[in-house]
Short mmCIF file of C-alpha atoms and ligand atoms in Angstrom, two decimals:
data_model
loop_
_atom_site.label_atom_id
_atom_site.label_comp_id
_atom_site.label_asym_id
_atom_site.label_seq_id
_atom_site.Cartn_x
_atom_site.Cartn_y
_atom_site.Cartn_z
CA MET A 1 72.89 134.04 159.92
CA VAL A 2 74.02 135.82 156.81
CA THR A 3 72.55 139.28 156.33
CA MET A 4 73.11 141.86 153.61
CA GLU A 5 74.81 144.14 156.17
CA LYS A 6 77.41 141.45 156.80
CA ILE A 7 78.03 140.86 153.09
CA VAL A 8 78.30 144.57 152.30
CA SER A 9 80.65 145.12 155.23
CA LEU A 10 82.91 142.18 154.30
CA CYS A 11 83.02 143.39 150.69
CA LYS A 12 84.19 146.82 151.79
CA ARG A 13 86.57 145.67 154.53
CA ARG A 14 88.33 143.10 152.42
CA GLY A 15 88.51 144.88 149.08
CA PHE A 16 85.76 143.18 147.07
CA ILE A 17 83.22 145.90 146.32
CA ALA A 18 82.62 149.53 147.35
CA PRO A 19 80.32 152.37 146.25
CA SER A 20 81.44 154.14 143.10
CA SER A 21 82.85 157.68 143.41
CA GLU A 22 82.89 157.22 147.17
CA ILE A 23 84.95 160.32 147.96
CA TYR A 24 82.05 162.30 146.45
CA GLY A 25 79.51 160.45 148.56
CA GLY A 26 78.83 157.63 146.09
CA PHE A 27 76.78 157.78 142.92
CA GLU A 28 73.32 156.49 142.06
CA SER A 29 73.67 152.88 143.23
CA CYS A 30 76.80 152.33 141.17
CA TYR A 31 79.51 150.08 142.58
CA ASP A 32 83.18 149.45 141.90
CA TYR A 33 84.85 146.07 142.16
CA GLY A 34 88.14 146.18 144.06
CA PHE A 35 90.94 143.71 143.38
CA LEU A 36 89.35 140.70 145.09
CA GLY A 37 85.92 141.49 143.66
CA ALA A 38 87.33 141.84 140.16
CA LEU A 39 89.18 138.52 140.52
CA LEU A 40 86.05 136.78 141.79
CA LYS A 41 83.87 138.19 139.02
CA ASN A 42 86.47 137.29 136.38
CA ASN A 43 86.64 133.72 137.67
CA ILE A 44 82.86 133.45 137.46
CA LYS A 45 82.79 134.88 133.95
CA GLN A 46 85.65 132.67 132.81
CA ASN A 47 83.94 129.58 134.16
CA TRP A 48 80.71 130.51 132.35
CA TRP A 49 82.57 131.28 129.13
CA LYS A 50 84.45 127.97 129.24
CA THR A 51 81.29 126.02 130.07
CA MET A 52 79.43 127.65 127.20
CA THR A 53 82.07 127.85 124.48
CA GLN A 54 85.16 125.76 125.23
CA TYR A 55 83.52 122.59 126.53
CA ARG A 56 80.95 122.48 123.71
CA ASP A 57 81.27 122.55 119.99
CA ASP A 58 77.86 124.02 119.18
CA ILE A 59 78.41 127.48 120.73
CA VAL A 60 80.76 130.29 119.77
CA GLY A 61 81.33 133.56 121.57
CA VAL A 62 81.37 137.23 120.55
CA ASP A 63 82.24 140.57 122.05
CA ALA A 64 79.97 143.14 120.41
CA SER A 65 80.08 146.89 120.92
CA ILE A 66 77.95 148.53 123.57
CA LEU A 67 76.85 151.28 121.20
CA MET A 68 74.78 150.12 118.25
CA SER A 69 72.63 151.68 115.61
CA PRO A 70 69.45 153.06 117.24
CA LYS A 71 67.59 151.12 114.55
CA VAL A 72 68.43 147.96 116.48
CA TRP A 73 66.44 149.25 119.45
CA GLN A 74 63.54 150.40 117.29
CA ALA A 75 63.29 146.94 115.76
CA SER A 76 63.61 145.12 119.06
CA GLY A 77 60.77 147.07 120.66
CA HIS A 78 62.96 148.62 123.33
CA LEU A 79 62.03 152.21 122.50
CA THR A 80 58.32 151.64 122.93
CA ALA A 81 56.22 150.47 125.85
CA GLY A 82 57.77 147.00 125.61
CA PHE A 83 60.78 148.03 127.66
CA ALA A 84 59.18 150.34 130.15
CA ASP A 85 58.28 150.01 133.80
CA PRO A 86 55.14 151.54 135.33
CA LEU A 87 56.22 154.47 137.53
CA VAL A 88 54.12 156.26 140.13
CA GLU A 89 55.09 159.35 142.07
CA CYS A 90 53.47 160.13 145.41
CA ILE A 91 51.72 163.51 145.12
CA ASN A 92 52.56 164.26 148.75
CA CYS A 93 56.20 163.22 149.37
CA HIS A 94 57.25 162.93 145.69
CA LYS A 95 58.98 159.59 146.20
CA ARG A 96 58.84 157.31 143.16
CA PHE A 97 57.90 153.64 143.02
CA ARG A 98 57.38 150.84 140.56
CA LYS A 99 53.63 150.34 140.50
CA ASP A 100 53.87 146.60 139.89
CA HIS A 101 55.98 146.21 143.04
CA LEU A 102 53.54 147.95 145.39
CA LYS A 103 51.48 145.84 147.77
CA ASP A 104 48.83 148.49 148.20
CA LYS A 105 48.44 150.04 144.76
CA ASP A 106 46.82 153.34 145.90
CA ARG A 107 48.67 154.26 149.06
CA CYS A 108 52.25 155.59 149.35
CA PRO A 109 54.38 152.94 151.12
CA ASP A 110 56.59 155.71 152.48
CA CYS A 111 54.35 158.49 153.84
CA GLY A 112 51.01 156.66 153.68
CA HIS A 113 49.34 159.31 151.50
CA GLU A 114 46.40 158.18 149.45
CA PRO A 115 45.87 158.33 146.53
CA LEU A 116 49.27 158.03 144.86
CA GLY A 117 49.91 159.88 141.63
CA LYS A 118 49.03 158.70 138.13
CA GLU A 119 50.91 155.82 136.56
CA ARG A 120 53.41 156.72 133.83
CA LYS A 121 55.38 154.39 131.61
CA PHE A 122 59.07 154.93 132.13
CA ASN A 123 61.44 153.74 129.42
CA LEU A 124 64.53 151.98 130.75
CA MET A 125 66.91 152.70 127.86
CA MET A 126 69.83 155.02 128.65
CA LYS A 127 70.11 157.74 126.06
CA THR A 128 73.37 159.17 124.89
CA PHE A 129 74.67 161.26 121.98
CA ILE A 130 77.19 160.34 119.33
CA GLY A 131 79.40 163.18 118.10
CA PRO A 132 79.58 166.84 119.08
CA VAL A 133 75.99 167.90 118.34
CA GLU A 134 73.36 166.97 120.88
CA ASP A 135 70.31 166.79 118.65
CA GLU A 136 67.78 164.07 117.83
CA ALA A 137 69.86 162.84 114.88
CA ALA A 138 72.78 162.07 117.22
CA VAL A 139 70.77 160.08 119.78
CA THR A 140 71.71 156.52 120.51
CA TYR A 141 71.49 154.24 123.52
CA LEU A 142 73.72 152.26 125.82
CA ARG A 143 72.57 148.70 125.24
CA GLY A 144 69.79 147.54 127.56
CA GLU A 145 70.70 143.88 127.08
CA THR A 146 73.66 142.11 125.52
CA CYS A 147 71.61 139.75 123.35
CA GLN A 148 70.92 142.37 120.66
CA GLY A 149 74.67 142.40 119.98
CA ILE A 150 74.39 138.65 119.46
CA TYR A 151 71.55 139.02 116.92
CA MET A 152 73.65 141.55 115.05
CA ASN A 153 76.35 138.88 114.75
CA TYR A 154 74.07 135.91 113.98
CA GLN A 155 74.70 135.95 110.23
CA PHE A 156 78.39 136.79 110.62
CA MET A 157 79.08 133.89 113.00
CA ARG A 158 76.78 131.43 111.22
CA ASP A 159 78.64 131.95 107.95
CA ALA A 160 82.21 132.61 109.09
CA MET A 161 82.26 129.85 111.71
CA ARG A 162 80.15 127.49 109.53
CA MET A 163 77.60 126.92 112.30
CA LYS A 164 74.62 124.65 111.68
CA VAL A 165 71.39 124.86 113.67
CA PRO A 166 71.00 124.16 116.46
CA PHE A 167 73.87 126.40 117.49
CA GLY A 168 74.46 129.13 120.00
CA ILE A 169 76.27 132.43 120.40
CA ALA A 170 77.45 133.54 123.83
CA GLN A 171 78.45 136.94 125.08
CA ILE A 172 79.52 138.56 128.33
CA GLY A 173 79.29 142.31 128.66
CA LYS A 174 77.86 145.41 130.25
CA ALA A 175 74.24 146.43 129.94
CA PHE A 176 72.51 149.57 131.16
CA ARG A 177 68.97 150.23 132.34
CA ASN A 178 67.49 153.32 133.90
CA GLU A 179 65.98 151.23 136.71
CA ILE A 180 63.44 153.14 138.79
CA THR A 181 64.26 151.25 141.96
CA PRO A 182 67.82 149.94 142.10
CA ARG A 183 68.19 147.86 145.26
CA TYR A 184 70.00 145.32 147.38
CA PHE A 185 73.63 146.31 146.79
CA ILE A 186 74.81 144.87 143.44
CA PHE A 187 71.56 142.92 142.86
CA LYS A 188 69.79 145.60 140.85
CA THR A 189 71.87 148.44 139.50
CA ARG A 190 71.70 150.71 136.47
CA GLU A 191 74.96 149.45 135.05
CA PHE A 192 75.49 145.72 135.24
CA GLU A 193 77.00 142.80 133.43
CA GLN A 194 75.21 139.98 131.67
CA MET A 195 76.30 136.53 130.56
CA GLU A 196 73.92 135.65 127.77
CA MET A 197 73.64 132.80 125.31
CA GLN A 198 71.23 132.65 122.40
CA TYR A 199 70.54 129.20 120.97
CA PHE A 200 69.19 129.19 117.40
CA VAL A 201 66.94 126.23 116.64
CA GLU A 202 64.56 124.84 114.08
CA PRO A 203 61.06 125.32 115.56
CA ASP A 204 59.96 121.64 115.36
CA GLU A 205 63.28 120.36 116.64
CA LYS A 206 62.96 122.72 119.60
CA GLU A 207 59.76 120.94 120.63
CA LYS A 208 60.83 117.42 119.72
CA LYS A 209 64.11 117.58 121.57
CA LYS A 210 62.64 119.61 124.45
CA LEU A 211 65.47 122.09 124.12
CA PHE A 212 63.92 124.60 126.49
CA ASP A 213 63.93 122.02 129.30
CA TYR A 214 67.43 120.97 128.32
CA TRP A 215 68.73 124.51 128.82
CA LYS A 216 66.83 124.91 132.08
CA LYS A 217 68.62 121.87 133.45
CA GLU A 218 72.02 122.85 132.06
CA ARG A 219 71.88 126.25 133.68
CA MET A 220 70.71 124.90 137.02
CA LYS A 221 73.59 122.41 136.90
CA TRP A 222 76.06 125.28 136.52
CA TYR A 223 75.11 126.89 139.85
CA LEU A 224 74.97 123.53 141.62
CA GLY A 225 78.37 122.54 140.22
CA LEU A 226 79.90 125.68 141.67
CA GLY A 227 78.68 124.89 145.14
CA VAL A 228 75.26 126.51 145.50
CA LYS A 229 73.04 124.24 147.59
CA LYS A 230 70.02 122.71 145.94
CA GLU A 231 67.63 123.96 148.61
CA ASN A 232 68.68 127.56 147.88
CA LEU A 233 67.79 127.38 144.18
CA ARG A 234 64.47 126.97 142.42
CA PHE A 235 62.72 127.52 139.10
CA ARG A 236 59.83 129.94 138.78
CA GLU A 237 57.75 129.92 135.66
CA HIS A 238 56.32 133.24 134.46
CA GLN A 239 52.56 133.52 134.21
CA LYS A 240 51.13 134.59 130.84
CA ASP A 241 50.53 138.18 132.03
CA GLU A 242 54.14 138.52 133.22
CA LEU A 243 55.77 137.51 129.96
CA ALA A 244 57.95 140.11 128.25
CA HIS A 245 56.83 141.31 124.82
CA TYR A 246 59.17 138.91 123.01
CA ALA A 247 58.74 135.80 125.14
CA LYS A 248 56.67 132.71 124.44
CA LYS A 249 57.77 131.07 127.65
CA ALA A 250 60.00 132.16 130.52
CA VAL A 251 61.42 130.47 133.58
CA ASP A 252 63.58 132.20 136.16
CA ILE A 253 66.24 130.54 138.24
CA GLU A 254 65.80 132.06 141.68
CA TYR A 255 68.15 132.11 144.64
CA LYS A 256 67.16 132.38 148.29
CA PHE A 257 68.74 135.73 149.18
CA PRO A 258 68.64 137.18 152.71
CA TRP A 259 65.57 139.22 151.63
CA GLY A 260 63.81 136.24 150.01
CA TRP A 261 63.66 134.39 146.68
CA ASP A 262 64.74 136.49 143.72
CA GLU A 263 65.78 136.08 140.10
CA ILE A 264 69.38 135.38 139.13
CA GLU A 265 68.86 134.12 135.59
CA GLY A 266 66.11 133.97 133.00
CA ILE A 267 65.61 131.20 130.45
CA HIS A 268 63.36 132.39 127.65
CA ASP A 269 61.79 130.94 124.57
CA ARG A 270 61.82 134.02 122.33
CA GLY A 271 60.23 132.27 119.36
CA ASP A 272 61.14 133.92 116.05
CA TRP A 273 60.52 137.43 117.39
CA ASP A 274 64.10 138.69 117.18
CA LEU A 275 65.23 137.45 113.81
CA SER A 276 61.84 138.15 112.17
CA ASN A 277 61.86 141.71 113.41
CA HIS A 278 65.45 142.35 112.46
CA SER A 279 64.78 140.84 109.02
CA LYS A 280 61.79 143.09 108.56
CA HIS A 281 63.47 146.28 109.78
CA SER A 282 66.87 145.77 108.15
CA GLY A 283 65.61 144.33 104.88
CA GLN A 284 68.13 141.48 105.24
CA ASP A 285 66.94 137.91 104.98
CA LEU A 286 67.96 136.30 108.26
CA SER A 287 66.27 132.99 107.56
CA TYR A 288 68.22 129.76 107.65
CA PHE A 289 68.41 127.23 104.86
CA ASP A 290 68.92 123.63 105.90
CA GLU A 291 70.93 121.91 103.14
CA GLN A 292 69.77 118.46 104.17
CA THR A 293 66.05 118.95 104.55
CA LYS A 294 65.87 121.84 102.04
CA ASN A 295 63.82 123.60 104.67
CA LYS A 296 64.01 127.39 104.95
CA PHE A 297 62.94 128.97 108.23
CA ILE A 298 63.52 131.75 110.71
CA PRO A 299 65.25 130.08 113.67
CA HIS A 300 63.59 130.23 117.06
CA ILE A 301 65.73 131.36 119.94
CA ILE A 302 66.18 129.93 123.40
CA GLU A 303 67.96 132.40 125.58
CA THR A 304 69.82 131.87 128.83
CA SER A 305 70.39 135.25 130.45
CA ALA A 306 72.38 135.46 133.66
CA GLY A 307 73.62 138.49 135.56
CA ALA A 308 77.33 138.38 136.39
CA ASP A 309 76.85 140.72 139.36
CA ARG A 310 73.91 138.67 140.64
CA ALA A 311 76.11 135.58 140.32
CA VAL A 312 78.82 137.33 142.40
CA LEU A 313 76.24 138.12 145.08
CA THR A 314 74.80 134.61 144.98
CA PHE A 315 78.19 132.96 145.44
CA LEU A 316 79.16 135.40 148.21
CA VAL A 317 75.95 134.86 150.17
CA GLU A 318 76.17 131.10 149.69
CA ALA A 319 79.83 130.96 150.78
CA TYR A 320 79.49 133.16 153.86
CA ASP A 321 79.92 131.16 157.03
CA GLU A 322 80.42 132.21 160.63
CA VAL A 323 82.05 129.83 163.06
CA LYS A 324 80.72 130.42 166.56
CA GLY A 325 83.46 130.64 169.18
CA GLY A 326 86.11 130.95 166.51
CA ARG A 327 88.07 128.25 164.75
CA THR A 328 89.96 126.11 167.25
CA GLU A 329 93.41 125.64 165.77
CA THR A 330 95.04 128.54 167.59
CA THR A 331 94.83 129.41 171.25
CA GLU A 332 94.06 133.03 170.57
CA SER A 333 90.80 132.56 168.68
CA LYS A 334 88.47 133.55 171.47
CA LYS A 335 86.29 135.75 169.32
CA GLU A 336 82.54 135.31 169.36
CA SER A 337 82.63 134.18 165.78
CA GLU A 338 84.97 134.05 162.83
CA VAL A 339 84.11 134.40 159.18
CA VAL A 340 85.04 131.78 156.61
CA LEU A 341 84.15 132.39 152.99
CA ARG A 342 83.71 128.89 151.62
CA LEU A 343 83.84 129.78 147.93
CA ASN A 344 84.36 127.03 145.42
CA LYS A 345 88.12 126.79 144.87
CA GLU A 346 87.83 127.63 141.21
CA LEU A 347 86.06 130.88 142.06
CA ALA A 348 88.30 131.89 144.97
CA PRO A 349 90.07 135.16 144.04
CA ILE A 350 93.37 134.17 145.64
CA LYS A 351 94.32 130.51 145.63
CA VAL A 352 97.34 130.45 147.94
CA THR A 353 98.74 132.62 150.74
CA ILE A 354 102.39 132.16 151.64
CA LEU A 355 103.59 133.08 155.14
CA PRO A 356 106.87 132.96 156.98
CA LEU A 357 106.25 131.71 160.55
CA VAL A 358 107.71 134.96 161.91
CA LYS A 359 108.77 138.03 160.03
CA ASN A 360 111.94 138.97 161.92
CA LYS A 361 113.91 135.90 160.86
CA LYS A 362 115.70 136.70 157.63
CA ASP A 363 116.08 133.08 156.50
CA LEU A 364 112.38 132.34 156.89
CA VAL A 365 111.38 135.48 154.98
CA LYS A 366 113.83 134.67 152.21
CA LYS A 367 112.53 131.11 151.84
CA ALA A 368 108.90 132.24 151.96
CA LYS A 369 109.57 134.78 149.20
CA GLU A 370 111.20 132.08 147.11
CA VAL A 371 108.09 129.89 147.43
CA TYR A 372 105.89 132.88 146.58
CA GLY A 373 108.07 133.57 143.54
CA LEU A 374 107.62 129.99 142.42
CA LEU A 375 103.85 129.80 142.85
CA LYS A 376 102.76 133.20 141.58
CA PHE A 377 103.40 132.18 138.01
CA HIS A 378 100.85 129.38 138.40
CA TRP A 379 98.12 130.97 140.49
CA MET A 380 97.00 134.22 142.00
CA CYS A 381 98.90 134.16 145.29
CA GLN A 382 99.66 136.55 148.09
CA TYR A 383 102.53 136.92 150.52
CA ASP A 384 101.59 137.89 154.08
CA GLU A 385 103.95 138.48 156.99
CA VAL A 386 101.95 140.89 159.14
CA GLY A 387 100.54 139.73 162.49
CA SER A 388 100.44 136.40 164.28
CA ILE A 389 99.97 133.15 162.36
CA GLY A 390 96.42 132.82 163.69
CA ARG A 391 95.51 136.28 162.48
CA ARG A 392 96.95 135.59 159.09
CA TYR A 393 94.96 132.35 158.80
CA ARG A 394 91.80 134.30 159.71
CA ARG A 395 92.52 136.90 157.06
CA GLY A 396 92.87 134.16 154.46
CA ASP A 397 89.66 132.46 155.61
CA GLU A 398 87.71 135.69 155.30
CA ILE A 399 88.66 136.11 151.65
CA ALA A 400 88.24 132.42 150.78
CA VAL A 401 91.91 131.51 150.22
CA PRO A 402 91.78 127.69 149.86
CA PHE A 403 95.41 126.99 150.85
CA VAL A 404 97.81 128.67 153.23
CA ILE A 405 101.47 127.70 153.12
CA THR A 406 103.68 128.28 156.15
CA ILE A 407 107.46 128.31 156.07
CA ASP A 408 108.84 127.35 159.50
CA PHE A 409 112.25 126.43 160.89
CA ASP A 410 112.00 122.82 159.70
CA SER A 411 111.46 124.19 156.17
CA LEU A 412 115.00 125.54 156.25
CA LYS A 413 116.40 122.08 157.02
CA ASN A 414 114.07 119.88 154.99
CA ASP A 415 112.95 122.07 152.07
CA ASP A 416 109.32 121.44 152.88
CA VAL A 417 106.34 123.52 154.05
CA THR A 418 102.98 123.02 155.73
CA VAL A 419 99.87 123.44 153.60
CA ARG A 420 96.69 124.23 155.46
CA ASP A 421 93.29 123.54 153.94
CA ARG A 422 90.73 126.34 154.48
CA ASP A 423 87.76 124.07 155.03
CA THR A 424 89.19 121.20 157.06
CA MET A 425 92.01 123.23 158.69
CA LYS A 426 94.13 120.09 158.29
CA GLN A 427 97.81 120.63 157.64
CA GLU A 428 100.11 118.54 155.50
CA ARG A 429 103.88 118.71 155.07
CA ILE A 430 104.85 118.88 151.43
CA LYS A 431 108.28 119.10 149.78
CA ILE A 432 108.74 122.43 148.02
CA LYS A 433 109.63 120.73 144.77
CA GLU A 434 106.31 118.82 144.87
CA LEU A 435 104.17 121.85 145.73
CA VAL A 436 103.03 122.76 142.24
CA ASP A 437 101.81 119.25 141.44
CA TYR A 438 100.22 118.92 144.87
CA LEU A 439 98.28 122.19 144.54
CA ARG A 440 97.33 121.44 140.96
CA GLU A 441 95.65 118.27 142.09
CA LYS A 442 94.01 119.90 145.10
CA LEU A 443 92.67 122.74 142.96
CA GLY A 444 91.17 120.19 140.60
CA GLU A 445 93.24 121.16 137.58
P1 LIG B 1 64.23 142.06 137.11
O1 LIG B 1 62.84 141.50 137.06
O2 LIG B 1 65.00 141.65 138.34
O3 LIG B 1 64.30 143.52 136.81
P2 LIG B 1 64.50 141.20 134.43
O4 LIG B 1 63.49 140.11 134.40
O5 LIG B 1 64.21 142.51 133.84
O6 LIG B 1 65.04 141.38 135.92
P3 LIG B 1 66.11 140.15 132.35
O7 LIG B 1 65.78 141.22 131.40
O8 LIG B 1 65.52 138.79 132.13
O9 LIG B 1 65.84 140.62 133.83
O10 LIG B 1 67.68 140.04 132.46
C1 LIG B 1 68.36 138.82 132.60
C2 LIG B 1 69.29 138.82 133.78
O11 LIG B 1 70.11 139.99 133.79
C3 LIG B 1 68.59 138.82 135.13
O12 LIG B 1 68.24 137.52 135.52
C4 LIG B 1 69.65 139.41 136.02
O13 LIG B 1 70.57 138.40 136.44
C5 LIG B 1 70.37 140.39 135.12
N1 LIG B 1 69.84 141.75 135.36
C6 LIG B 1 68.78 142.33 134.78
N2 LIG B 1 68.60 143.59 135.23
C7 LIG B 1 69.60 143.80 136.13
C8 LIG B 1 69.97 144.92 136.95
N3 LIG B 1 69.30 146.06 136.91
N4 LIG B 1 71.04 144.79 137.76
C9 LIG B 1 71.76 143.64 137.81
N5 LIG B 1 71.46 142.56 137.05
C10 LIG B 1 70.39 142.62 136.22
#
């Protein structure tokens, strides 16, 4: 069974993710992505970006700055109680908790003391200072969500890209929140990455075309298409008293993590809250004029807001598989169990490993390096000559490499190689000159 300990340990052992500033003992639930983690996260982000912008003609993308005028955050309601969590501190042990997460509201879950302290509202925005003088005039904030950067570019993109409602703007980028209780590895951290899309619609059309439901389905399809099983995903609709200050309606996509169901993406009907407020506070008219109907209105917004780090964790947990008794292709696999990371091929950080059968035969090494040299300009590949063949297969399986190519003695005579499939463990002999086309087809390109 997959546990968080196993995921965290694999991530460290195999170069996916480790605590930030580790030589200083780590830092405040911050994490660094190593090479394989960065590749995996990039593949996820690229797939999302393509799905949202390249495969559609009604959405464009932006890359807005993290620092914005503090007026943005005043207008959006982030500096007031709207973006604050209820914090309680135990008067006995001084541990802090989110009040809304406590089962027993009056007793400390850690030391059992009763009563707990008084509830305080704790604003989640991360303050910083622009320029050399640290006074109130220099205060600004690291963005708490990426969508505000989209609203700031609504007019710019609408006009410059000649977008007509309904249209969307997508963005991937870092966001920061002073979370009271970061938890579960990269699930909830203070610095994280979001993949957000804001869809601007005419209010009646939104209802008539059921655009909220449309986006719910589209987003669910994305996770399913990348290999997450249906039974591990569900929708959860927010009750009225849970809704954020801007939301008319909200549905979460939840994943069944080892600790239980939890949110990986939110789909929100934000009504006209954002553009109305920014119109009011900036003095700019952000309404939309429809040339055909001669109708002028403030567009409503349907938002799809996914966490890139939560997506990484979701795909890792989903892909983690342990084969009891080891995989049977080699005589030496007598381990209790062996790990195979069955990531979707498009997400796999490294697509192909190339191995010479043995490393002390010059001709084999030379040929293997030639094949590596050929393939690395097409895909992220790795060359591996250390250890027995079985061990090298296992190493590939653990980091989700879909194809392993072995150069053996017949390769020297016939100019061909064996290609082993991670999931079926079947091997095929392929001519070197046909390898690129073969892999292209297998990788679904
Ligand atoms: P939660 O209830 O888990 O704190 P939220 O409802 O505040 O999340 P949203 O503001 O809707 O989250 O953010 C949209 C998405 O951004 C979330 O579904 C999640 O994937 C991601 N996200 C939000 N906060 C964090 C965080 N602290 N760490 C990692 N990802 C986050």
